[in-house]
mmCIF file of C-alpha atoms and ligand atoms in Angstrom:
data_model
loop_
_atom_site.group_PDB
_atom_site.id
_atom_site.type_symbol
_atom_site.label_atom_id
_atom_site.label_comp_id
_atom_site.label_asym_id
_atom_site.label_seq_id
_atom_site.Cartn_x
_atom_site.Cartn_y
_atom_site.Cartn_z
ATOM 1 C CA MET A 1 23.540 -14.621 13.887
ATOM 2 C CA THR A 2 20.375 -14.376 15.085
ATOM 3 C CA ASP A 3 17.779 -16.372 13.871
ATOM 4 C CA PRO A 4 15.442 -15.188 11.714
ATOM 5 C CA ALA A 5 12.490 -16.131 13.514
ATOM 6 C CA THR A 6 13.560 -13.660 15.904
ATOM 7 C CA GLU A 7 14.584 -11.463 13.855
ATOM 8 C CA ALA A 8 11.846 -10.715 11.987
ATOM 9 C CA ALA A 9 9.566 -10.569 15.465
ATOM 10 C CA THR A 10 11.921 -8.151 16.905
ATOM 11 C CA ARG A 11 11.999 -5.740 13.268
ATOM 12 C CA LEU A 12 7.913 -6.066 13.459
ATOM 13 C CA ALA A 13 7.744 -5.647 17.237
ATOM 14 C CA GLU A 14 9.756 -2.294 16.772
ATOM 15 C CA ILE A 15 7.953 -0.944 13.760
ATOM 16 C CA GLN A 16 4.534 -1.916 15.609
ATOM 17 C CA ALA A 17 5.965 -0.110 18.707
ATOM 18 C CA ARG A 18 6.484 3.344 16.967
ATOM 19 C CA ILE A 19 3.360 3.001 15.252
ATOM 20 C CA ALA A 20 1.587 2.953 18.379
ATOM 21 C CA ARG A 21 3.400 5.326 20.096
ATOM 22 C CA THR A 22 3.282 7.954 16.920
ATOM 23 C CA ALA A 23 -0.595 7.118 16.921
ATOM 24 C CA GLN A 24 -0.612 8.279 20.666
ATOM 25 C CA ILE A 25 0.716 11.583 20.397
ATOM 26 C CA ALA A 26 -1.594 12.249 17.411
ATOM 27 C CA GLY A 27 -4.240 11.023 19.508
ATOM 28 C CA ARG A 28 -5.386 8.400 17.314
ATOM 29 C CA LYS A 29 -6.023 4.829 17.957
ATOM 30 C CA ALA A 30 -3.221 2.344 16.580
ATOM 31 C CA GLU A 31 -5.422 0.086 15.280
ATOM 32 C CA ASP A 32 -6.696 2.649 12.858
ATOM 33 C CA VAL A 33 -3.380 2.442 11.290
ATOM 34 C CA THR A 34 -2.310 -0.553 8.733
ATOM 35 C CA LEU A 35 0.978 -1.816 8.424
ATOM 36 C CA VAL A 36 1.400 -3.015 4.716
ATOM 37 C CA ALA A 37 4.630 -5.029 5.135
ATOM 38 C CA VAL A 38 5.895 -4.535 1.518
ATOM 39 C CA SER A 39 7.769 -7.806 0.761
ATOM 40 C CA LYS A 40 8.425 -7.111 -2.968
ATOM 41 C CA THR A 41 11.880 -8.287 -4.061
ATOM 42 C CA HIS A 42 11.690 -10.838 -0.998
ATOM 43 C CA PRO A 43 11.834 -14.396 -1.436
ATOM 44 C CA ALA A 44 9.016 -16.547 0.611
ATOM 45 C CA GLU A 45 11.554 -17.703 3.056
ATOM 46 C CA ARG A 46 12.090 -14.227 3.934
ATOM 47 C CA ILE A 47 8.531 -13.523 4.118
ATOM 48 C CA ALA A 48 7.409 -16.610 6.195
ATOM 49 C CA PRO A 49 8.950 -15.233 9.499
ATOM 50 C CA LEU A 50 7.014 -12.121 9.399
ATOM 51 C CA ILE A 51 3.642 -14.093 8.870
ATOM 52 C CA ALA A 52 5.022 -16.502 11.682
ATOM 53 C CA ALA A 53 5.823 -13.114 14.203
ATOM 54 C CA GLY A 54 1.721 -12.073 13.614
ATOM 55 C CA GLN A 55 1.942 -10.271 10.254
ATOM 56 C CA ARG A 56 -1.086 -10.635 8.186
ATOM 57 C CA VAL A 57 -1.294 -7.920 5.500
ATOM 58 C CA PHE A 58 1.797 -7.565 2.653
ATOM 59 C CA GLY A 59 2.217 -5.741 0.139
ATOM 60 C CA GLU A 60 3.503 -5.694 -3.492
ATOM 61 C CA ASN A 61 4.392 -4.023 -6.406
ATOM 62 C CA ARG A 62 4.235 -6.541 -9.705
ATOM 63 C CA VAL A 63 1.437 -8.901 -10.146
ATOM 64 C CA GLN A 64 3.579 -11.699 -11.665
ATOM 65 C CA GLU A 65 6.378 -11.428 -9.061
ATOM 66 C CA ALA A 66 3.436 -11.878 -6.328
ATOM 67 C CA ALA A 67 1.516 -14.394 -8.290
ATOM 68 C CA GLU A 68 4.676 -16.431 -8.627
ATOM 69 C CA LYS A 69 5.039 -15.865 -4.629
ATOM 70 C CA TRP A 70 1.981 -15.742 -3.000
ATOM 71 C CA PRO A 71 -0.060 -18.752 -3.670
ATOM 72 C CA ALA A 72 2.242 -21.043 -2.049
ATOM 73 C CA LEU A 73 2.375 -18.820 1.090
ATOM 74 C CA ARG A 74 -1.186 -18.583 1.686
ATOM 75 C CA GLU A 75 -1.501 -21.676 1.027
ATOM 76 C CA ALA A 76 0.884 -22.458 3.909
ATOM 77 C CA HIS A 77 0.132 -19.801 6.599
ATOM 78 C CA GLY A 78 -3.843 -19.484 5.785
ATOM 79 C CA SER A 79 -5.331 -15.741 5.056
ATOM 80 C CA ILE A 80 -3.535 -13.110 4.083
ATOM 81 C CA GLU A 81 -4.296 -9.399 3.126
ATOM 82 C CA LEU A 82 -2.649 -9.037 -0.061
ATOM 83 C CA HIS A 83 -2.065 -5.046 -1.010
ATOM 84 C CA LEU A 84 -0.779 -4.004 -4.841
ATOM 85 C CA VAL A 85 1.325 -0.818 -4.132
ATOM 86 C CA GLY A 86 2.939 -0.367 -7.799
ATOM 87 C CA GLN A 87 1.793 0.510 -10.988
ATOM 88 C CA LEU A 88 -0.507 -1.528 -12.780
ATOM 89 C CA GLN A 89 -1.018 -2.565 -16.276
ATOM 90 C CA SER A 90 -4.953 -2.161 -17.798
ATOM 91 C CA ASN A 91 -4.331 -5.621 -19.336
ATOM 92 C CA LYS A 92 -3.314 -7.487 -15.984
ATOM 93 C CA ALA A 93 -6.759 -6.106 -14.170
ATOM 94 C CA ASP A 94 -8.260 -9.234 -14.196
ATOM 95 C CA ASP A 95 -5.310 -11.023 -12.314
ATOM 96 C CA ALA A 96 -4.941 -8.255 -10.095
ATOM 97 C CA VAL A 97 -8.369 -8.488 -9.118
ATOM 98 C CA ALA A 98 -7.971 -12.549 -8.587
ATOM 99 C CA LEU A 99 -5.363 -12.143 -6.607
ATOM 100 C CA PHE A 100 -5.420 -8.630 -4.396
ATOM 101 C CA ASP A 101 -7.196 -8.216 -1.324
ATOM 102 C CA CYS A 102 -6.699 -3.991 -1.938
ATOM 103 C CA ILE A 103 -5.440 -2.407 -4.425
ATOM 104 C CA HIS A 104 -3.097 1.501 -4.497
ATOM 105 C CA SER A 105 -2.304 2.525 -7.675
ATOM 106 C CA VAL A 106 -5.578 3.121 -9.403
ATOM 107 C CA ASP A 107 -4.289 6.423 -11.690
ATOM 108 C CA ARG A 108 -5.564 6.947 -15.010
ATOM 109 C CA PRO A 109 -9.296 6.461 -16.366
ATOM 110 C CA SER A 110 -8.321 3.225 -18.417
ATOM 111 C CA LEU A 111 -7.405 1.421 -15.142
ATOM 112 C CA VAL A 112 -10.464 2.473 -13.739
ATOM 113 C CA SER A 113 -12.770 1.099 -16.274
ATOM 114 C CA ALA A 114 -10.328 -1.821 -16.817
ATOM 115 C CA LEU A 115 -10.549 -2.633 -13.096
ATOM 116 C CA GLY A 116 -14.900 -2.159 -13.044
ATOM 117 C CA LYS A 117 -15.250 -4.579 -15.915
ATOM 118 C CA ALA A 118 -12.885 -7.367 -14.116
ATOM 119 C CA MET A 119 -14.698 -7.100 -10.809
ATOM 120 C CA ASP A 120 -17.596 -7.551 -12.415
ATOM 121 C CA LYS A 121 -16.582 -10.156 -13.775
ATOM 122 C CA ALA A 122 -15.031 -11.841 -10.904
ATOM 123 C CA GLY A 123 -17.915 -11.066 -8.811
ATOM 124 C CA ARG A 124 -15.135 -9.597 -6.925
ATOM 125 C CA GLN A 125 -15.052 -6.277 -4.965
ATOM 126 C CA VAL A 126 -11.629 -5.279 -4.140
ATOM 127 C CA PRO A 127 -11.155 -1.875 -2.292
ATOM 128 C CA CYS A 128 -8.895 0.738 -3.955
ATOM 129 C CA PHE A 129 -7.172 3.912 -3.347
ATOM 130 C CA VAL A 130 -6.739 6.123 -6.260
ATOM 131 C CA GLN A 131 -2.842 7.136 -6.406
ATOM 132 C CA VAL A 132 -2.090 11.150 -6.205
ATOM 133 C CA ASN A 133 0.919 12.429 -8.322
ATOM 134 C CA ILE A 134 1.636 14.790 -5.054
ATOM 135 C CA GLY A 135 4.730 15.782 -6.119
ATOM 136 C CA ALA A 136 3.442 17.018 -10.044
ATOM 137 C CA GLU A 137 6.755 14.787 -11.005
ATOM 138 C CA GLU A 138 6.938 14.086 -14.419
ATOM 139 C CA GLN A 139 7.735 10.491 -14.184
ATOM 140 C CA LYS A 140 5.953 9.407 -11.393
ATOM 141 C CA GLY A 141 2.871 7.063 -11.666
ATOM 142 C CA GLY A 142 -0.368 8.929 -9.840
ATOM 143 C CA CYS A 143 -3.532 11.210 -11.163
ATOM 144 C CA ALA A 144 -2.854 15.002 -11.347
ATOM 145 C CA ILE A 145 -4.173 16.828 -8.879
ATOM 146 C CA ALA A 146 -6.265 18.666 -11.066
ATOM 147 C CA ASP A 147 -7.142 15.348 -12.664
ATOM 148 C CA LEU A 148 -8.209 13.567 -9.350
ATOM 149 C CA PRO A 149 -12.356 15.134 -9.029
ATOM 150 C CA ALA A 150 -12.899 13.898 -12.221
ATOM 151 C CA LEU A 151 -11.434 10.315 -12.087
ATOM 152 C CA LEU A 152 -12.827 10.173 -8.444
ATOM 153 C CA ALA A 153 -16.546 10.463 -10.911
ATOM 154 C CA GLU A 154 -15.071 7.743 -13.551
ATOM 155 C CA ALA A 155 -14.540 5.491 -10.417
ATOM 156 C CA ARG A 156 -17.990 5.901 -8.759
ATOM 157 C CA ALA A 157 -19.592 5.274 -12.372
ATOM 158 C CA ALA A 158 -17.458 1.909 -12.927
ATOM 159 C CA ASN A 159 -18.683 0.866 -8.979
ATOM 160 C CA LEU A 160 -15.019 0.630 -7.724
ATOM 161 C CA PRO A 161 -14.833 1.057 -4.375
ATOM 162 C CA VAL A 162 -12.620 4.035 -3.539
ATOM 163 C CA ILE A 163 -11.165 4.078 -0.075
ATOM 164 C CA GLY A 164 -8.995 6.213 0.172
ATOM 165 C CA LEU A 165 -6.060 8.339 -1.777
ATOM 166 C CA MET A 166 -2.329 6.763 -1.932
ATOM 167 C CA CYS A 167 0.958 8.675 -2.724
ATOM 168 C CA VAL A 168 4.728 8.623 -2.691
ATOM 169 C CA PRO A 169 5.833 12.218 -1.948
ATOM 170 C CA PRO A 170 9.077 13.494 -4.122
ATOM 171 C CA LEU A 171 12.118 11.762 -3.063
ATOM 172 C CA GLY A 172 15.057 13.389 -0.824
ATOM 173 C CA ILE A 173 13.023 16.814 0.366
ATOM 174 C CA GLU A 174 10.164 16.941 3.474
ATOM 175 C CA PRO A 175 7.572 14.631 2.934
ATOM 176 C CA ALA A 176 5.101 16.422 5.533
ATOM 177 C CA PRO A 177 3.753 18.740 3.056
ATOM 178 C CA PHE A 178 2.742 16.547 0.545
ATOM 179 C CA PHE A 179 1.175 13.949 3.389
ATOM 180 C CA ALA A 180 -0.952 17.062 4.881
ATOM 181 C CA LEU A 181 -1.890 18.079 1.094
ATOM 182 C CA LEU A 182 -2.742 14.231 0.285
ATOM 183 C CA ASP A 183 -4.732 14.761 3.894
ATOM 184 C CA LYS A 184 -6.806 17.444 2.460
ATOM 185 C CA LEU A 185 -7.333 16.331 -1.154
ATOM 186 C CA ALA A 186 -8.891 12.989 0.618
ATOM 187 C CA ALA A 187 -11.125 15.207 2.926
ATOM 188 C CA ASP A 188 -12.431 17.281 0.375
ATOM 189 C CA ASN A 189 -13.354 13.980 -1.589
ATOM 190 C CA GLY A 190 -14.842 12.783 1.437
ATOM 191 C CA LEU A 191 -12.655 9.583 1.698
ATOM 192 C CA ALA A 192 -11.117 8.288 4.518
ATOM 193 C CA GLY A 193 -8.721 6.097 3.798
ATOM 194 C CA ARG A 194 -4.732 7.697 3.404
ATOM 195 C CA SER A 195 -2.334 5.453 2.312
ATOM 196 C CA MET A 196 1.098 7.618 2.877
ATOM 197 C CA GLY A 197 4.230 6.762 4.423
ATOM 198 C CA MET A 198 6.979 4.152 4.288
ATOM 199 C CA SER A 199 10.394 3.252 5.655
ATOM 200 C CA ASP A 200 12.017 6.426 6.110
ATOM 201 C CA ASP A 201 8.384 8.763 7.212
ATOM 202 C CA PHE A 202 5.908 6.369 8.114
ATOM 203 C CA GLU A 203 5.525 8.247 11.802
ATOM 204 C CA THR A 204 5.372 11.663 9.744
ATOM 205 C CA ALA A 205 2.966 10.333 7.656
ATOM 206 C CA ILE A 206 0.798 9.124 10.859
ATOM 207 C CA MET A 207 1.208 12.353 12.301
ATOM 208 C CA LEU A 208 -0.561 13.714 9.512
ATOM 209 C CA GLY A 209 -3.525 10.968 9.356
ATOM 210 C CA ALA A 210 -2.111 7.751 7.575
ATOM 211 C CA THR A 211 -4.306 5.112 7.345
ATOM 212 C CA HIS A 212 -2.244 2.369 5.851
ATOM 213 C CA VAL A 213 1.849 2.657 6.336
ATOM 214 C CA ARG A 214 3.927 1.010 3.147
ATOM 215 C CA VAL A 215 7.053 -0.539 4.968
ATOM 216 C CA GLY A 216 9.415 -2.324 3.301
ATOM 217 C CA SER A 217 12.950 -1.809 4.291
ATOM 218 C CA ALA A 218 12.438 -1.350 7.709
ATOM 219 C CA LEU A 219 10.638 -4.540 8.434
ATOM 220 C CA PHE A 220 13.155 -6.594 5.616
ATOM 221 C CA GLY A 221 16.541 -5.112 5.594
ATOM 222 C CA ALA A 222 17.886 -3.280 2.178
ATOM 223 C CA ARG A 223 16.325 -4.841 -0.664
ATOM 224 C CA GLY A 224 19.534 -6.763 -3.015
HETATM 225 C C1 PLP B 301 8.449 -0.420 -1.890
HETATM 226 C C2 PLP B 301 7.467 0.631 -1.942
HETATM 227 C C3 PLP B 301 7.472 0.892 -0.514
HETATM 228 C C4 PLP B 301 8.513 0.414 0.432
HETATM 229 O O1 PLP B 301 9.333 1.445 0.681
HETATM 230 P P1 PLP B 301 10.598 0.967 1.987
HETATM 231 O O2 PLP B 301 11.328 2.205 1.586
HETATM 232 O O3 PLP B 301 11.501 -0.115 1.537
HETATM 233 O O4 PLP B 301 9.681 0.529 3.063
HETATM 234 C C5 PLP B 301 6.235 1.350 -0.484
HETATM 235 N N1 PLP B 301 5.550 2.221 -1.187
HETATM 236 C C6 PLP B 301 5.777 1.950 -2.526
HETATM 237 C C7 PLP B 301 4.855 2.042 -3.670
HETATM 238 C C8 PLP B 301 6.758 0.756 -2.964
HETATM 239 O O5 PLP B 301 7.162 0.895 -4.402
#
């Protein structure tokens, strides 16, 4: 059995190399692609080796779980950038603003207004992505494409620092057209950030303009 520290360092180096190679092919700089290591469901003991290997940006999908794991990890390892990649309930906006450095899942007017108020109250501006339901899937989070301009206008009115768009394409079909569509929507709306691509498709996403890739299982192994 390899020790956890070596295994984490090896996996991280592999993903970084794939990001660098893909960025090069796409004529982009590797530094312009942020690797968000999605640590949801994994305990602190699995996360610490990755921090030791140099990873500083992490993603969680639940406020509660992040609040249980990250204060101690931050205490032990110093400055970490923590991103919320999962759906957020409006009544958890205060907690999210206190805990996270970036929120990828802003998708409706009620959440825009809750986050705007929470940021005002906390005196803390947390960069946000607006999540788009890019495959128009019934069950999925994200704002409908048709509603995007109105939601962005509401976010501007609420002084929310929106830095880009985020999507999770439909499972089981080729994601490239959806990434291309998100890239176009971001460009049309004058937004620089594109949060797209996960373990199975982050290279495709980088080819199509991803600035933030959210990688879980390729770094941590399968979730239990
Ligand atoms: C879990 C999750 C990821 C990471 O998924 P992997 O396939 O494990 O890389 C990325 N984005 C979101 C929104 C997630 O919930």
